[in-house]
mmCIF file of C-alpha atoms in Angstrom:
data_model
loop_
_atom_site.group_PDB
_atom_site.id
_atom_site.type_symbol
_atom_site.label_atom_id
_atom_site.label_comp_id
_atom_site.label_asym_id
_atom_site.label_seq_id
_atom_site.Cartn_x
_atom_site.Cartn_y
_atom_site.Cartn_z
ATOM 1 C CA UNK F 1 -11.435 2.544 26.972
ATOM 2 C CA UNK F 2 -11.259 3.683 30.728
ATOM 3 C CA UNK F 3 -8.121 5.453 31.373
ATOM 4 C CA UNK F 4 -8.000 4.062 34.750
ATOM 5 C CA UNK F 5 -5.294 1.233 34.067
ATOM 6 C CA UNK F 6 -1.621 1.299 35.012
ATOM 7 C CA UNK F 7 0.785 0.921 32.414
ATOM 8 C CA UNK F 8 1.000 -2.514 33.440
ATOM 9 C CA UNK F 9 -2.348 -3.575 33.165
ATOM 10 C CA UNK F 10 -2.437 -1.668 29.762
ATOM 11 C CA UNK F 11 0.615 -3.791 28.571
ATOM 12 C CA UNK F 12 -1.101 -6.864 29.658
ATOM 13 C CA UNK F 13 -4.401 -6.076 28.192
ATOM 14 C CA UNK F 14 -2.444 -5.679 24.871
ATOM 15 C CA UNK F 15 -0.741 -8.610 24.581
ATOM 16 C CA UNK F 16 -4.091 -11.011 25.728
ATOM 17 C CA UNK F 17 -5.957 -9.292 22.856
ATOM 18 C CA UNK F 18 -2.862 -9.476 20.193
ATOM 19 C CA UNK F 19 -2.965 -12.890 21.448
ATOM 20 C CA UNK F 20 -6.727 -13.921 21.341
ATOM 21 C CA UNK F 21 -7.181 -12.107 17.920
ATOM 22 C CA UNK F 22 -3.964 -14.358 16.588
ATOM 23 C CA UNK F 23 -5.554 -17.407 17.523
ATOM 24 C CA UNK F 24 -9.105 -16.400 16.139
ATOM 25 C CA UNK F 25 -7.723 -15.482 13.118
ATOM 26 C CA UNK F 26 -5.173 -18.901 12.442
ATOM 27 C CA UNK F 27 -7.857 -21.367 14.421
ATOM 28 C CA UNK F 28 -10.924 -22.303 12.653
ATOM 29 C CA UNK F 29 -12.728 -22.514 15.620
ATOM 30 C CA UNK F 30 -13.820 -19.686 17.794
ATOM 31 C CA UNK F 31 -11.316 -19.069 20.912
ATOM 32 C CA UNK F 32 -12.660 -18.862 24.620
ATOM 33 C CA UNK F 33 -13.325 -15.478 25.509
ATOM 34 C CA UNK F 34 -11.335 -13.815 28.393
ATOM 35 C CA UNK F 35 -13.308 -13.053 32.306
ATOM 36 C CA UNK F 36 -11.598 -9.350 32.259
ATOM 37 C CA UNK F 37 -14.780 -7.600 31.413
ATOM 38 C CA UNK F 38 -13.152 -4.750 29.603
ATOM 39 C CA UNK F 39 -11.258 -7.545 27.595
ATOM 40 C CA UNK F 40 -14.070 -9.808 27.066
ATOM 41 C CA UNK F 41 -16.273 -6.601 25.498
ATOM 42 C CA UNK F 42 -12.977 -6.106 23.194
ATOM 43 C CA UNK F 43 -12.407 -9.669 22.364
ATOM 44 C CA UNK F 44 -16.392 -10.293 20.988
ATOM 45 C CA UNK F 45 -15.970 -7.242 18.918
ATOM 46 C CA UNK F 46 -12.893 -9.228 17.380
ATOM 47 C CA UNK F 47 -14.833 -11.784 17.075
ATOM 48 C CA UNK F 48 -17.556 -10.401 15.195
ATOM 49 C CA UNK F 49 -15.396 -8.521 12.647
ATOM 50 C CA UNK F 50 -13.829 -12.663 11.990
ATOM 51 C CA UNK F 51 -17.326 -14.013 11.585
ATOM 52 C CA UNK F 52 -18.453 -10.739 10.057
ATOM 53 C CA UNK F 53 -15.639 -10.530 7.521
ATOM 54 C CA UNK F 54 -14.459 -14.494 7.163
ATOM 55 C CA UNK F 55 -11.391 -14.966 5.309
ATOM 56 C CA UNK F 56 -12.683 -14.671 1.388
ATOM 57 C CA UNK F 57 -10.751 -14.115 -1.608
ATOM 58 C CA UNK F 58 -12.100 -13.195 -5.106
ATOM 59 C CA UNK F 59 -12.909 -16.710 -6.843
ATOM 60 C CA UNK F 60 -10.559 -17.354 -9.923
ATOM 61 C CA UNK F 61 -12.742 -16.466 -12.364
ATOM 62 C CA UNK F 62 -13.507 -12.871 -10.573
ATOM 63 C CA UNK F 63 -9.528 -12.679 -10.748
ATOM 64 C CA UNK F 64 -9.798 -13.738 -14.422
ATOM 65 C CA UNK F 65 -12.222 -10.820 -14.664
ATOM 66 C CA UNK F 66 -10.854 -7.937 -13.328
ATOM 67 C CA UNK F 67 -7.179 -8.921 -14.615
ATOM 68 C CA UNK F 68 -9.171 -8.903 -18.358
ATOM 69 C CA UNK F 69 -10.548 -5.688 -17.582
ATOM 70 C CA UNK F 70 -7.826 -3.965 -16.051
ATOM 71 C CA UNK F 71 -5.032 -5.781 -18.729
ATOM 72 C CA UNK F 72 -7.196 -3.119 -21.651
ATOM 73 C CA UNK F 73 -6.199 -0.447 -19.542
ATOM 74 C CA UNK F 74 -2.721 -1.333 -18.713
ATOM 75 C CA UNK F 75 -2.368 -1.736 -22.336
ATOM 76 C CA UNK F 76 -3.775 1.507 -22.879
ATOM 77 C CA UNK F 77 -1.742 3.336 -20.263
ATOM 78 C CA UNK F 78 1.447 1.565 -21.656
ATOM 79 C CA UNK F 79 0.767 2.982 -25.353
ATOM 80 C CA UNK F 80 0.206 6.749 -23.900
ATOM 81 C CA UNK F 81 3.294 6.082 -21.758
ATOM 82 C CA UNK F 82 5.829 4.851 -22.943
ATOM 83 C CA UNK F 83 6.871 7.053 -25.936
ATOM 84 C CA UNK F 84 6.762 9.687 -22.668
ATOM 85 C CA UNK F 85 8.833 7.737 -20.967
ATOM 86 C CA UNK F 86 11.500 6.164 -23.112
ATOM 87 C CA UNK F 87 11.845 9.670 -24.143
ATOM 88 C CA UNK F 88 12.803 10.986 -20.752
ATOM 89 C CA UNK F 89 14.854 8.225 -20.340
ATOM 90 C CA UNK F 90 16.920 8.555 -23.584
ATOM 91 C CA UNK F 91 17.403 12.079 -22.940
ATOM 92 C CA UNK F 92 19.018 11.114 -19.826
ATOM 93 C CA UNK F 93 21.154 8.688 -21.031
ATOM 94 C CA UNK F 94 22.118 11.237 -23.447
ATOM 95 C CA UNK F 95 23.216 13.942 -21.817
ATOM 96 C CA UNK F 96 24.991 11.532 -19.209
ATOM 97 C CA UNK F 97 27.001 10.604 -22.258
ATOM 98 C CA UNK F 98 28.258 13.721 -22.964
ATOM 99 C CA UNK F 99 28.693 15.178 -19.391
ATOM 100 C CA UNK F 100 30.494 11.498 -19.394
ATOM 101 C CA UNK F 101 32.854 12.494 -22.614
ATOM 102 C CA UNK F 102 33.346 16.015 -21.280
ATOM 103 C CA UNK F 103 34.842 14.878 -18.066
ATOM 104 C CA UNK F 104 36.938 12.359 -20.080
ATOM 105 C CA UNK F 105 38.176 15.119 -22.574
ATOM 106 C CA UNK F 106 38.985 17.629 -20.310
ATOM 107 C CA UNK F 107 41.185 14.976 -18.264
ATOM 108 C CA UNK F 108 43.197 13.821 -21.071
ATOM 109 C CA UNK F 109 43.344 17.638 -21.986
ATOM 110 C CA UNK F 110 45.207 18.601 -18.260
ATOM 111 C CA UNK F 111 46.463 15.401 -17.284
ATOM 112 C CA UNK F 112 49.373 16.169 -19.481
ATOM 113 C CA UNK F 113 49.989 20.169 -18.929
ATOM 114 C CA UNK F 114 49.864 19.132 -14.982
ATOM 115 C CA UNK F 115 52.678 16.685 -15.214
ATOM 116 C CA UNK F 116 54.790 18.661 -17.846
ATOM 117 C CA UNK F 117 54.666 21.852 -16.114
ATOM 118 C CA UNK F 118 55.132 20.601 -12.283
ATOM 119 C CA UNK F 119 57.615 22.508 -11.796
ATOM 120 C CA UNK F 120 57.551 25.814 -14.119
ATOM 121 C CA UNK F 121 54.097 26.516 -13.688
ATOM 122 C CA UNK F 122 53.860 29.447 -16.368
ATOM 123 C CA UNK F 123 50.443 31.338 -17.433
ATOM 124 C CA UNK F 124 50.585 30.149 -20.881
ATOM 125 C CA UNK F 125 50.642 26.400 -19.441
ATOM 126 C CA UNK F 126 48.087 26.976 -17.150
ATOM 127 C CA UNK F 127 45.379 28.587 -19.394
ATOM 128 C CA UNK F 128 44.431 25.459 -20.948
ATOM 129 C CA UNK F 129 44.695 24.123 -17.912
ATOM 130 C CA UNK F 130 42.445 25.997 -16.047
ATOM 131 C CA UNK F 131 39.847 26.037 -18.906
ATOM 132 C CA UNK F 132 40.123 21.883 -18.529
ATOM 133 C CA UNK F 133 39.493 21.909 -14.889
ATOM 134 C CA UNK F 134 36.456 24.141 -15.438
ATOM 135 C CA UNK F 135 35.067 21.925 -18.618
ATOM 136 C CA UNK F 136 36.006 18.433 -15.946
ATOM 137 C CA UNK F 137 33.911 20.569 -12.897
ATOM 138 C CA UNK F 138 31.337 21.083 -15.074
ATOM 139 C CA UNK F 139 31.041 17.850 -16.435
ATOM 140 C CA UNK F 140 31.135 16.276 -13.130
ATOM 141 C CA UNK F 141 28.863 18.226 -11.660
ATOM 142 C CA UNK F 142 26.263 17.474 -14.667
ATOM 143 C CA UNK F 143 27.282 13.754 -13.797
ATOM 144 C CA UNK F 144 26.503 13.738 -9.952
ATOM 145 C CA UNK F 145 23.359 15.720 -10.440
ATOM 146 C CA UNK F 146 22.151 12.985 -12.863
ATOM 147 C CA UNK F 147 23.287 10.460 -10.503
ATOM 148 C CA UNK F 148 21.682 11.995 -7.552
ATOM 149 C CA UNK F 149 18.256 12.491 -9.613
ATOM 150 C CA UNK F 150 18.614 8.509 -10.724
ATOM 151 C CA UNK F 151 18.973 7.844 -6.854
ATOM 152 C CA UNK F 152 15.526 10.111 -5.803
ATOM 153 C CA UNK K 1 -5.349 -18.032 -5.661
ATOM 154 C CA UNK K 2 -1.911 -17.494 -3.989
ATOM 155 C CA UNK K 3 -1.650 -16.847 -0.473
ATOM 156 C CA UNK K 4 -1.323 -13.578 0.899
ATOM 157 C CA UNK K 5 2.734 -12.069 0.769
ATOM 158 C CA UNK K 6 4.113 -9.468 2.976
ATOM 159 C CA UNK K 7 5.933 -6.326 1.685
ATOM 160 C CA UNK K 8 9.061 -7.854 2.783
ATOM 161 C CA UNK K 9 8.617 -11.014 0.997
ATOM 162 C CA UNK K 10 7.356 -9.409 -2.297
ATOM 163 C CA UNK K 11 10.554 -7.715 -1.899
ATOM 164 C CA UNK K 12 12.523 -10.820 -1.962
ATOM 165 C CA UNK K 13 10.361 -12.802 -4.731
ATOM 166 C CA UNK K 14 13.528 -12.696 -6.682
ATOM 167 C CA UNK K 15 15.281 -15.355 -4.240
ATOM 168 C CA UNK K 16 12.703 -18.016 -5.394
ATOM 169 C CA UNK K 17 12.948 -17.089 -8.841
ATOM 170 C CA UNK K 18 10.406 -14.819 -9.920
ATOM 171 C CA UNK K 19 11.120 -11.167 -10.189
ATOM 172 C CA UNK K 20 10.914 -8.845 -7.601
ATOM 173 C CA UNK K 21 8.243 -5.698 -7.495
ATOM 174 C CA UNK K 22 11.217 -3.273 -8.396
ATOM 175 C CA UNK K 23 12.168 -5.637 -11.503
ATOM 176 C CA UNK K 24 8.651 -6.115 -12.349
ATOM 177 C CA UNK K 25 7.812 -2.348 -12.553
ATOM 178 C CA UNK K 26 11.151 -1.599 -14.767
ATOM 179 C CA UNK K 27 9.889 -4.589 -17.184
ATOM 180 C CA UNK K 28 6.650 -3.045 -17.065
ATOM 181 C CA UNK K 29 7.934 0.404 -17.761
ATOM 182 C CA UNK K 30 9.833 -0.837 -20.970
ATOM 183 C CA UNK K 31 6.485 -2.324 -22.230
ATOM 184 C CA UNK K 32 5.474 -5.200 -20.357
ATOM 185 C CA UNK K 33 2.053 -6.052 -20.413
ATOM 186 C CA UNK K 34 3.067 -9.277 -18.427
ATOM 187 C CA UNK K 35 4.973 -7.801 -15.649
ATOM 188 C CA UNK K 36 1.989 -5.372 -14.546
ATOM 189 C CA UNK K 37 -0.549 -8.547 -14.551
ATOM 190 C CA UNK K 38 2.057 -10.543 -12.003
ATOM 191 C CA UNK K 39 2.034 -7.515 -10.055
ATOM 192 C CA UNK K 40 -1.715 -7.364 -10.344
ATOM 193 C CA UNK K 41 -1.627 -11.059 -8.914
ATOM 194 C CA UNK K 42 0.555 -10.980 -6.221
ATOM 195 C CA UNK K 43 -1.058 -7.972 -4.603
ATOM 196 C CA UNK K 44 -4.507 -8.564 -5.761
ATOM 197 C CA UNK K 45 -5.452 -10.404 -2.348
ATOM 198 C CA UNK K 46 -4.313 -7.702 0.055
ATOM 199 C CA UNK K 47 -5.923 -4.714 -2.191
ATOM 200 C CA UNK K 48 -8.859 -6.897 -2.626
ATOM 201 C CA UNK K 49 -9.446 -7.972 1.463
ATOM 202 C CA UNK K 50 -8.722 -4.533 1.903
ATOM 203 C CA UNK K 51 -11.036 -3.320 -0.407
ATOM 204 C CA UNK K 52 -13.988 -5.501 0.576
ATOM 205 C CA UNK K 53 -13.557 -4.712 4.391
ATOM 206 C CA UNK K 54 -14.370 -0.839 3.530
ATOM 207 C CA UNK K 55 -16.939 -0.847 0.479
ATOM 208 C CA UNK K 56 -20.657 -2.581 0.469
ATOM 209 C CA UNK K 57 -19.651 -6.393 -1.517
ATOM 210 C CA UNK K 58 -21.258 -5.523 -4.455
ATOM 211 C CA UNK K 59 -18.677 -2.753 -5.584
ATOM 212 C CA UNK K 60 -16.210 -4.138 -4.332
ATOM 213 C CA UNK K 61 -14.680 -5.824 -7.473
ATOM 214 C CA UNK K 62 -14.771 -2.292 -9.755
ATOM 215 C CA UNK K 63 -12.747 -0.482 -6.575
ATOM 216 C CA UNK K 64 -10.962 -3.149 -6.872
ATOM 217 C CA UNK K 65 -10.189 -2.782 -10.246
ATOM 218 C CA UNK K 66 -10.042 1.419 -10.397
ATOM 219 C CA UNK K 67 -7.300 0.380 -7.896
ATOM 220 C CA UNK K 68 -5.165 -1.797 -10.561
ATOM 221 C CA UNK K 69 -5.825 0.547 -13.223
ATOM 222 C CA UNK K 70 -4.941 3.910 -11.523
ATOM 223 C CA UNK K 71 -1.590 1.741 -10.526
ATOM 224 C CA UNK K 72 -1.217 1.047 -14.351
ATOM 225 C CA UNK K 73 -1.306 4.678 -14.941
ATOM 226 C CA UNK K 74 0.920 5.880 -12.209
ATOM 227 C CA UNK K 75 3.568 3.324 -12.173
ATOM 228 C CA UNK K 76 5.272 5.743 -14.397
ATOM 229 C CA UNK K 77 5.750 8.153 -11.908
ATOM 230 C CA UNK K 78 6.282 6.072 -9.140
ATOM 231 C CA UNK K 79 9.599 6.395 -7.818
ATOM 232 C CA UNK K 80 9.783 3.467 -5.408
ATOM 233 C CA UNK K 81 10.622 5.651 -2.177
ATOM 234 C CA UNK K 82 8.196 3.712 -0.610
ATOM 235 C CA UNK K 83 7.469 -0.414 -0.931
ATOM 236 C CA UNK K 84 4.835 -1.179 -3.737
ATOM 237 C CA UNK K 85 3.010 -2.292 -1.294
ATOM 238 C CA UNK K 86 2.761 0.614 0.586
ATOM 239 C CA UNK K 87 1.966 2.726 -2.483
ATOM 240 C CA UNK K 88 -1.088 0.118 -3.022
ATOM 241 C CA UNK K 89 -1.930 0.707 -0.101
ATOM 242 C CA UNK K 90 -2.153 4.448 0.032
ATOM 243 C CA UNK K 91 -4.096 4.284 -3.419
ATOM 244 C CA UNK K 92 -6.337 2.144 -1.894
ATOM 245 C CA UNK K 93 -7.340 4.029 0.809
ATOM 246 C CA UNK K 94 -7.209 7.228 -1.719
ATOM 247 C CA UNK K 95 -9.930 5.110 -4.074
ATOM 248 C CA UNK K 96 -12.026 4.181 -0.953
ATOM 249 C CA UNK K 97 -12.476 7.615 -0.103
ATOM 250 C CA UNK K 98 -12.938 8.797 -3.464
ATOM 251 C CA UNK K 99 -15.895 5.825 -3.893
ATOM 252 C CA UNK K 100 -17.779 7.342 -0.859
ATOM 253 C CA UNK K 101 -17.082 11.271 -1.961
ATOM 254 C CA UNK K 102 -18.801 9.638 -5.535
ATOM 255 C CA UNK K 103 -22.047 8.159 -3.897
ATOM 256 C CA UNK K 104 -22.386 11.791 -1.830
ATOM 257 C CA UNK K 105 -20.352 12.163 1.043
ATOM 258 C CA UNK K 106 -20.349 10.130 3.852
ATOM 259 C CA UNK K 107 -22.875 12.235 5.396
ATOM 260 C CA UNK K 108 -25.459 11.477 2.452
ATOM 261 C CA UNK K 109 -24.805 8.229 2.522
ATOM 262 C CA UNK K 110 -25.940 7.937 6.564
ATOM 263 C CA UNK K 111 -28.798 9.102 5.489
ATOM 264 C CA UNK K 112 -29.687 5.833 2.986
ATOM 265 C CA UNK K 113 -31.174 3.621 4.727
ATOM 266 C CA UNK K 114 -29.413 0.320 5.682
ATOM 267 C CA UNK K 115 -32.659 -1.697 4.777
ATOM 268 C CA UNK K 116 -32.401 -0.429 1.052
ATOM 269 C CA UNK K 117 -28.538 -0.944 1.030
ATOM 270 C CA UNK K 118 -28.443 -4.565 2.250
ATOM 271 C CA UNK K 119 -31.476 -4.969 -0.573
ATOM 272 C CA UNK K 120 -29.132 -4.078 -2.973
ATOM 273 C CA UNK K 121 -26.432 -6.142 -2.006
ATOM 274 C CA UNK K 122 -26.121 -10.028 -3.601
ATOM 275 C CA UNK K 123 -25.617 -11.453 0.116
ATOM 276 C CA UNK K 124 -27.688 -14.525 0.857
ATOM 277 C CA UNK K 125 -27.707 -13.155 4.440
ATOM 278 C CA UNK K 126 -29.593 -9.983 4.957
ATOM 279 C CA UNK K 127 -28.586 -9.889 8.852
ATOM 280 C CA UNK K 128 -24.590 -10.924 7.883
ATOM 281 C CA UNK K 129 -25.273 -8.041 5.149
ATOM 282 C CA UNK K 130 -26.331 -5.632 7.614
ATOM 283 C CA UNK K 131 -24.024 -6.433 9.853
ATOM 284 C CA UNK K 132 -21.023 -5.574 7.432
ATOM 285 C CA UNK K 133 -22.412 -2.085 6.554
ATOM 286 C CA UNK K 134 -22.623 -1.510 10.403
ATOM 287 C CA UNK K 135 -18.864 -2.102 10.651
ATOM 288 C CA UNK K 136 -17.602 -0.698 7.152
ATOM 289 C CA UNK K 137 -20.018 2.511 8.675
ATOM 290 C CA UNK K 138 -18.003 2.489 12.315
ATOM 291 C CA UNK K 139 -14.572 2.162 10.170
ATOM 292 C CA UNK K 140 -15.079 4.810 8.610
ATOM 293 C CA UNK K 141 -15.886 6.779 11.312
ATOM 294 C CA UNK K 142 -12.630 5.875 13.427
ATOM 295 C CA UNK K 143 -9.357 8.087 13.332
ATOM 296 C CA UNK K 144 -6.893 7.016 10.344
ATOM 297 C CA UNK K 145 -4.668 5.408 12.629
ATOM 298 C CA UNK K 146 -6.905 3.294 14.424
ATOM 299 C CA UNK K 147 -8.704 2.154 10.838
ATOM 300 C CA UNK K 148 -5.358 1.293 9.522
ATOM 301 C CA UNK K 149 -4.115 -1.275 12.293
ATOM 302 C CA UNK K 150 -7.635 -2.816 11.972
ATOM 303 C CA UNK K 151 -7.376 -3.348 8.261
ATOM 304 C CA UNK K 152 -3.778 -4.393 8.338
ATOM 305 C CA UNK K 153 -4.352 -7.305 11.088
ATOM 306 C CA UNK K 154 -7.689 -8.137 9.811
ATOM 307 C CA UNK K 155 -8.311 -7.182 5.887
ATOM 308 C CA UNK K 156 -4.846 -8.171 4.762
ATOM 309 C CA UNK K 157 -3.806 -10.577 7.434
ATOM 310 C CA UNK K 158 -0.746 -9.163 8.894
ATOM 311 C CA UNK K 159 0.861 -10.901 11.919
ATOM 312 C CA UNK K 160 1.599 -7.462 14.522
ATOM 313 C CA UNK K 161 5.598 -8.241 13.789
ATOM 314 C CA UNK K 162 5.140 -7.281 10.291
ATOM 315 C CA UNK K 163 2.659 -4.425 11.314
ATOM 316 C CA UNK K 164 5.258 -3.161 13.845
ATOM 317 C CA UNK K 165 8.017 -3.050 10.675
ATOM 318 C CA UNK K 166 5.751 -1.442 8.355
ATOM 319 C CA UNK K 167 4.819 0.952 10.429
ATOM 320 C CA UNK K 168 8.257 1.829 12.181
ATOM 321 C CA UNK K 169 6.404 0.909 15.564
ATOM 322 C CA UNK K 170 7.633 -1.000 18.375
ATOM 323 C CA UNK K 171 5.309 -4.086 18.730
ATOM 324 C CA UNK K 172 4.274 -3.120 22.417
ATOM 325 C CA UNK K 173 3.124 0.463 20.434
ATOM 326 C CA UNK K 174 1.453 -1.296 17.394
ATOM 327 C CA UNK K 175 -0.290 -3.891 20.206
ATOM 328 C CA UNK K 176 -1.324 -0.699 22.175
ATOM 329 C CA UNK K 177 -2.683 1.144 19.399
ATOM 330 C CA UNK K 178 -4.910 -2.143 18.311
ATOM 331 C CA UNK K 179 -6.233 -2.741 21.635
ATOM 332 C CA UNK K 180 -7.459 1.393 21.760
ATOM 333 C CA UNK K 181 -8.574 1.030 17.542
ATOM 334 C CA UNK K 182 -10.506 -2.295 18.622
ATOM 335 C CA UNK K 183 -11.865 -0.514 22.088
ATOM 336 C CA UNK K 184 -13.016 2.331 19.702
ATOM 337 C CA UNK K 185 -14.609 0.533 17.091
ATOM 338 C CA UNK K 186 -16.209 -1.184 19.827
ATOM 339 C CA UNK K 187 -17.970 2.024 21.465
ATOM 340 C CA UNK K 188 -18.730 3.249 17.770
ATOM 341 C CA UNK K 189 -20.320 0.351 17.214
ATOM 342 C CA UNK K 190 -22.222 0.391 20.207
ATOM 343 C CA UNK K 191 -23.195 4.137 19.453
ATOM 344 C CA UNK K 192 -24.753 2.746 15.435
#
């Protein structure tokens, strides 16, 4: 392409060939070709890939075919896989269930020592309480880095 | 054969009933032979036209088919950042390249000539024949860019609105970059 077109001609030039390659492609019949010369050199190589490549899909017995073919190795790729892969998955699930029980523990472990000991907050109370935050961080931490690895 | 479906309307299939990609892939992933062949046939006319636009006719149905069955394979893995249809896609182009690296490097294969290819081929017309290895030849030669717009308007039939949102383009950018792909494959063809 020259480079000696504004920005304006260049934005025109785009939208007539967007707009003749739309019509040869959803007209059966070939369009007129433009009287720009630089155009009408573009719009008869859009023309030729159309006549070149006309629209063509595989028949439906090719499609019967191929999905015959390619079924044997889906099957195959399912057998190898899936053991894999429901194994991963049930490993997930179960360590989400016991990061999920952890959490749940540990809360109904403090929840109690935090509303007993509002206001005489002694070291004995708060040892158990402190080791039930720590088991609760923990277990929601394990929980939000499964969640966030669910979400990649 | 059904008509061709963009990405976003393969995303919505479940509005008019049948699952969506995501839904088939989980089915798929818990054992379904079924779901992977509807995948297979809703995207089997945009792999295929893409396909057939890059590789001589006659090899086009096994790419074709490596296509689906390295999909099979990998839909394990697949993690669905992307559209399936853009994953296709990029294993298409991926199996393209791999066909040519197979038959000896695109510079090898210049060196066949285009008499003995279009022999080979099944094509009624040897001049339509030759024709289509000229082009599939100046595709190939063309920056990445410029081949995909090409292959997206043409080979799969994408109106430059749904090119523009694939791509993240504006459609005066996606328009632009056509006319200078097109202008391109024009001079390369020129130069064959």
């Amino acid at each position: 392409m020259k480079r000696h077109l504004n920005d304006r001609d260049g934005a025109r030039l785009d939208d007539q060939l967007a707009a003749f390659t739309d019509e040869v492609l959803t007209r059966a019949g070939p369009a007129g070709t433009s009287a720009h010369p630089e155009l009408e050199g573009m719009e008869q190589t859009v023309l030729r890939l159309h006549r070149t490549f006309p629209r063509f899909q595989p028949t439906q017995a090719a499609a019967a075919r191929m999905e015959s073919k390619i079924s044997v190795h889906a099957k195959d790729a399912l057998r190898k896989a899936s053991p894999r892969w429901h194994s991963q998955q049930s490993r997930r699930r179960l360590l989400f269930a016991f990061a999920a029980s952890l959490a749940a523990v540990s809360l109904l472990i403090i929840l109690p020592s935090l509303t007993s000991n509002m206001g005489s907050v002694t070291a004995a109370a708060l040892r158990p309480t402190y080791v039930g935050l720590a088991a609760a961080a923990v277990g929601g931490i394990v929980l939000l880095a499964l969640w966030l690895r669910g979400r990649k | 054969m059904s008509p061709r479906l963009s990405d976003m309307d393969r995303a919505a299939a479940s509005s008019d009933g049948t699952p969506d990609d995501a839904a088939l892939i989980r089915q798929y992933r818990d054992g379904s032979l079924e779901a992977f062949n509807m995948l297979y046939r809703r995207h089997l006319a945009s792999v295929f036209g893409r396909v057939r636009y890059m590789i001589p006719v006659e090899d086009a149905e096994d790419v074709t088919q490596e296509v689906f069955v390295a999909a099979a394979r990998s839909l394990f893995s697949f993690r669905g950042e992307a559209a399936l249809g853009t994953w296709l896609r990029s294993l298409t182009n991926h199996k393209i390249a791999e066909y040519y690296r197979r038959r000896g490097r695109t510079a090898e294969h210049h060196s066949i000539a285009l008499s003995e290819l279009t022999s080979r081929s099944k094509d009624d017309d040897p001049a339509a024949a030759e024709d289509r290895l000229l082009i599939q030849r100046a595709l190939r030669e063309l920056p990445a860019s410029y081949r995909e717009v090409i292959l997206l308007r043409f080979a799969e039939d994408l109106p430059f609105r749904e090119i523009s949102k694939l791509t993240g383009r504006n459609l005066e950018a996606v328009k632009s970059l056509f006319r200078r792909a097109v202008s391109a494959l024009r001079t390369q063809l020129e130069e064959e």
